[in-house]
Short mmCIF file of C-alpha atoms in Angstrom, two decimals:
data_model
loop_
_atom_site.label_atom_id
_atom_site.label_comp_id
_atom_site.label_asym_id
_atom_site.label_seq_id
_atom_site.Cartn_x
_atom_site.Cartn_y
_atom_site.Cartn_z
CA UNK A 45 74.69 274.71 -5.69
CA UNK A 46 76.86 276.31 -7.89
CA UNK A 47 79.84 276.17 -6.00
CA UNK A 48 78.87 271.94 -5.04
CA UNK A 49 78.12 271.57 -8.45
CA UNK A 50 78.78 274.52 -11.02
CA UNK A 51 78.97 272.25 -14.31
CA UNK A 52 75.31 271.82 -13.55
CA UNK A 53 74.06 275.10 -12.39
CA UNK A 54 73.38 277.92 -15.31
CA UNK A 55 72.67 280.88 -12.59
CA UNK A 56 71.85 281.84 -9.28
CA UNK A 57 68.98 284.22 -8.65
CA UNK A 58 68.53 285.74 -5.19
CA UNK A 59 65.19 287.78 -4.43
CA UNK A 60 66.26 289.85 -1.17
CA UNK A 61 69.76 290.95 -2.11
CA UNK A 62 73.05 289.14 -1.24
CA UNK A 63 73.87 290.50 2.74
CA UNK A 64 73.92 293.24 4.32
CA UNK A 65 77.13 295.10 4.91
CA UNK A 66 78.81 295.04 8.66
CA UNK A 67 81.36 297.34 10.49
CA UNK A 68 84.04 296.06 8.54
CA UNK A 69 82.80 296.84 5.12
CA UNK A 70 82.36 301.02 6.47
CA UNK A 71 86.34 302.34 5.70
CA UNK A 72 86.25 301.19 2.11
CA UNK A 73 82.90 302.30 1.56
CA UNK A 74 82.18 305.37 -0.97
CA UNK A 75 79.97 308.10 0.17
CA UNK A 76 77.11 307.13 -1.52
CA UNK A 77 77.41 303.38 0.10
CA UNK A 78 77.91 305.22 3.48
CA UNK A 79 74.16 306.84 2.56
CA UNK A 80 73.20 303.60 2.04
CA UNK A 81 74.45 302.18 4.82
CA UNK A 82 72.88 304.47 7.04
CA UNK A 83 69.55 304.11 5.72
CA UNK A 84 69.66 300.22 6.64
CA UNK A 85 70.67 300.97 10.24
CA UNK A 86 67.45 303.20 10.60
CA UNK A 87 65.03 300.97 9.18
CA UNK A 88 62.85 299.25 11.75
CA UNK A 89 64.16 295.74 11.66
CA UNK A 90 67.56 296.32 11.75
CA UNK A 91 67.20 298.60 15.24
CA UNK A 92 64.47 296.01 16.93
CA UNK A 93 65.15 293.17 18.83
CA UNK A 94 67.63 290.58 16.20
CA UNK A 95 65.64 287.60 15.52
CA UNK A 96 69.66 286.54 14.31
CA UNK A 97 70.74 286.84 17.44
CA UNK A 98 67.78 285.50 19.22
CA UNK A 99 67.88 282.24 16.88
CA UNK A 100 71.39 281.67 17.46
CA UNK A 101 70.86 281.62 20.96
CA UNK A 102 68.13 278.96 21.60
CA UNK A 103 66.58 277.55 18.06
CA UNK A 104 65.17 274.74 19.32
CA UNK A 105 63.98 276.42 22.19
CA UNK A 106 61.91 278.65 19.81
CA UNK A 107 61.18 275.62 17.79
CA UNK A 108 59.22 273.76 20.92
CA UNK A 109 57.12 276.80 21.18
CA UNK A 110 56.35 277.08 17.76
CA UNK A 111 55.34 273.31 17.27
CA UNK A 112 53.29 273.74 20.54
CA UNK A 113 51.34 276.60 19.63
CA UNK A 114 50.51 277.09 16.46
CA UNK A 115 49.00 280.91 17.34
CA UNK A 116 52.66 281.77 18.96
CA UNK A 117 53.97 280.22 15.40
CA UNK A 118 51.97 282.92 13.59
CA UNK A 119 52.24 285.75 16.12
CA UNK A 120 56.28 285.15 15.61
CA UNK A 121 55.41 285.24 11.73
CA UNK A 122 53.94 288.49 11.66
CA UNK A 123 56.04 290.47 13.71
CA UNK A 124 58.29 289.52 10.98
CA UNK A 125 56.02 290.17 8.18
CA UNK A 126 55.85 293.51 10.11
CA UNK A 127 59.79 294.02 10.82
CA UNK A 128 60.95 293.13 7.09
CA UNK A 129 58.09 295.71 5.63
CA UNK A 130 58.83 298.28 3.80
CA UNK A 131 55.40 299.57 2.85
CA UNK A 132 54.44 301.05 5.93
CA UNK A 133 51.15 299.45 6.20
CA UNK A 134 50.74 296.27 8.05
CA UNK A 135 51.30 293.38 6.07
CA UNK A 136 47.62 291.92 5.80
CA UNK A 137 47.07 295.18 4.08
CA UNK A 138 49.84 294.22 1.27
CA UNK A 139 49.65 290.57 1.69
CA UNK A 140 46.37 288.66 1.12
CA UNK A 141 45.53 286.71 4.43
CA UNK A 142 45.32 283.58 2.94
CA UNK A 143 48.63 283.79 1.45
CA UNK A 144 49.94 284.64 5.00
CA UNK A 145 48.22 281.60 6.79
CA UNK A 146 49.01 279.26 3.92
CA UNK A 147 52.76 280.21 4.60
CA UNK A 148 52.90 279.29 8.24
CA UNK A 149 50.36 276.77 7.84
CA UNK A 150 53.18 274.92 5.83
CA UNK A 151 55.68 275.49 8.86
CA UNK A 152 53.35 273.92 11.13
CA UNK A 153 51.68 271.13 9.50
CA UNK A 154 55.40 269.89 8.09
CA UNK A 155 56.93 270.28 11.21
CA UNK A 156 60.07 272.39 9.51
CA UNK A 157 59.43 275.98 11.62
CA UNK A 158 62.12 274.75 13.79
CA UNK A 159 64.74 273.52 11.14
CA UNK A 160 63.94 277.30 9.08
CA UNK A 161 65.77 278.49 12.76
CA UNK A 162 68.99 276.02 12.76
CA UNK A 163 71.02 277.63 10.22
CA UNK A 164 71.44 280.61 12.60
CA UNK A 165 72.66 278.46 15.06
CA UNK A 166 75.88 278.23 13.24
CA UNK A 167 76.30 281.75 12.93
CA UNK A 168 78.11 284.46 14.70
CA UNK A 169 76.64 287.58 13.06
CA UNK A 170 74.55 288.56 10.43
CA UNK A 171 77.13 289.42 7.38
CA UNK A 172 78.00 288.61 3.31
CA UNK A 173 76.93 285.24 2.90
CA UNK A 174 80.05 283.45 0.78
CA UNK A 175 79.82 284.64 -2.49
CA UNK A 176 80.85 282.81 -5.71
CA UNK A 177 81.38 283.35 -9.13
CA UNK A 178 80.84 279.86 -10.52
CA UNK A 179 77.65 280.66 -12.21
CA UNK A 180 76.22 284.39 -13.10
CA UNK A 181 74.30 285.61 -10.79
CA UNK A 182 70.44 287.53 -10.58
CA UNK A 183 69.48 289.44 -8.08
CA UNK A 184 65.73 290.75 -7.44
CA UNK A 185 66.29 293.96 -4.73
CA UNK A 186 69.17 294.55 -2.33
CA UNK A 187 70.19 297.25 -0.12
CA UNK A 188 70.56 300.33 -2.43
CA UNK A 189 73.87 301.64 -3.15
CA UNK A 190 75.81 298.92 -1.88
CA UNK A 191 75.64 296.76 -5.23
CA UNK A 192 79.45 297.28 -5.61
CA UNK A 193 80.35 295.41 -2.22
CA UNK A 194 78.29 292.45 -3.34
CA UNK A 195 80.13 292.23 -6.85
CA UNK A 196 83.59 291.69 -4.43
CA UNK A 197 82.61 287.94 -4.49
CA UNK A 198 80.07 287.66 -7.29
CA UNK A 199 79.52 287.61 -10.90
CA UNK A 200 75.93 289.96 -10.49
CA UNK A 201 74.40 290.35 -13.98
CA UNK A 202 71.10 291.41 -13.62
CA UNK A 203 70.05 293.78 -10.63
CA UNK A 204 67.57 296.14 -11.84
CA UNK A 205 66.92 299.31 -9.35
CA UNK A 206 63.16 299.84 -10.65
CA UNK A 207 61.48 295.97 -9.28
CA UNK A 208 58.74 297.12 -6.89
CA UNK A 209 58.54 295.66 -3.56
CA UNK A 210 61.77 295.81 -1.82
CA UNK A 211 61.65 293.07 1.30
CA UNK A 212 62.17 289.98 2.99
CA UNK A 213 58.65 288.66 1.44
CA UNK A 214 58.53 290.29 -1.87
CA UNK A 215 57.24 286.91 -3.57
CA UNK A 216 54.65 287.01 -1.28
CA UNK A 217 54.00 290.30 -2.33
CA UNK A 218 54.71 290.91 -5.82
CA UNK A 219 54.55 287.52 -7.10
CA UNK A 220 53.82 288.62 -11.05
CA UNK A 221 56.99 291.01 -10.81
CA UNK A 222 59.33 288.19 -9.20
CA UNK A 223 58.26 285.56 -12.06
CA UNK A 224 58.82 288.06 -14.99
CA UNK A 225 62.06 289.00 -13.53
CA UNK A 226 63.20 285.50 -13.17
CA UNK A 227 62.03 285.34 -16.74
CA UNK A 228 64.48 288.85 -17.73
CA UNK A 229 67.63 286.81 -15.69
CA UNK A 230 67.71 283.39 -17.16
CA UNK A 231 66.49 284.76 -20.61
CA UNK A 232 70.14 286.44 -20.25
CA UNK A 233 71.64 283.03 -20.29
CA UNK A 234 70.64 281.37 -22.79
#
C-alpha cells in the first residue's frame, strides 16, 4: 500500500521480519550477519522439505486437497505450526487449540486455503520481498543480526530485539505483546 498509495499510508508494520537473506546477500555480509545467517540455515524449517518450493510447483493442486479434506487442511497447518516454531514444544502446547482450529476453520469454510498458496506461484525463490521507503516502517521480530540488510530498501524505525515470541505465528501466540507493540510503532508517528 504504501508504494500504490503512499499519500495515504502513515506506516507499514510487519510482524515476522522483512525476508530472509539468500546466497547473494553472503559476500557483503559482516561477521556477525554471517552468525546470523547460519543460525537460519540450521533451524528446522529452513532444512525440511520448502513448502515455497512445493507451492510454486502445484498450488492448486494442494488447494483441491485442502478443500476436499478438511483433516489434510489441518494436518498441512500444523506441520507448519510445527516447522515455523521456535519454542520447541509443539504448538498446541503454546497455542490454545481453539485458536488453532478457528484459524483453519476460516481457510476452509471461506474457501481461501487455496488462494493463501497462489502468491508462490509467481515466485522463483524465497528472498527480500521489494522494499520501500514511502512510509516508515515497524517491524515486530526478524532474523537477528541481519537488521542492516533489511534497512538497504527500507525506512525501519522501530525493531525492538526484546518482543517475545519470535515466529511465523507470533499473533497467534503473543497476541497482548503484538497489540502493544503496534501501539509503541504508530505512537512514533504521530
Amino acid at each position: 500500500m504504501a508504494q500504490a498509495a503512499p499519500g495515504h499510508v502513515v506506516g507499514v508494520y510487519v510482524i515476522s521480519g522483512l525476508g530472509f537473506p539468500t546466497e547473494d546477500d553472503v559476500p557483503g555480509m559482516t561477521e556477525a550477519e554471517r552468525a546470523a545467517y547460519a543460525r537460519l540455515q540450521e533451524q528446522d524449517w529452513m532444512s525440511g522439505v520448502s513448502h515455497h518450493a512445493l507451492l510454486r510447483a502445484a498450488p492448486q493442486t494442494f488447494a483441491y486437497g485442502w478443500h476436499d479434506s478438511p483433516a489434510g487442511l489441518l494436518a498441512w497447518m500444523m506441520q507448519k505450526f510445527r516447522e515455523f516454531g521456535t519454542t520447541g514444544e509443539p504448538p498446541e502446547q503454546v497455542i490454545d487449540l481453539d485458536l488453532i482450529l478457528t484459524n483453519v476453520s476460516l481457510y476452509w469454510l471461506t474457501g481461501t486455503e487455496g488462494s493463501s498458496s497462489w502468491p508462490y506461484y509467481d515466485s522463483t525463490s524465497s528472498a527480500w520481498p521489494p522494499g520501500q521507503t514511502a512510509a516508515p516502517t515497524g517491524v515486530y521480530s526478524g532474523p537477528p543480526g541481519i537488521r542492516r540488510l533489511a534497512e538497504r530498501h527500507n525506512t525501519i524505525i522501530h525493531w525492538p530485539d526484546d518482543n517475545p515470541g519470535s515466529h511465523h505465528f507470533v499473533a497467534m501466540q503473543e497476541p497482548g505483546a503484538v497489540a502493544a507493540d503496534i501501539g509503541a510503532f504508530f505512537a512514533k508517528l504521530r
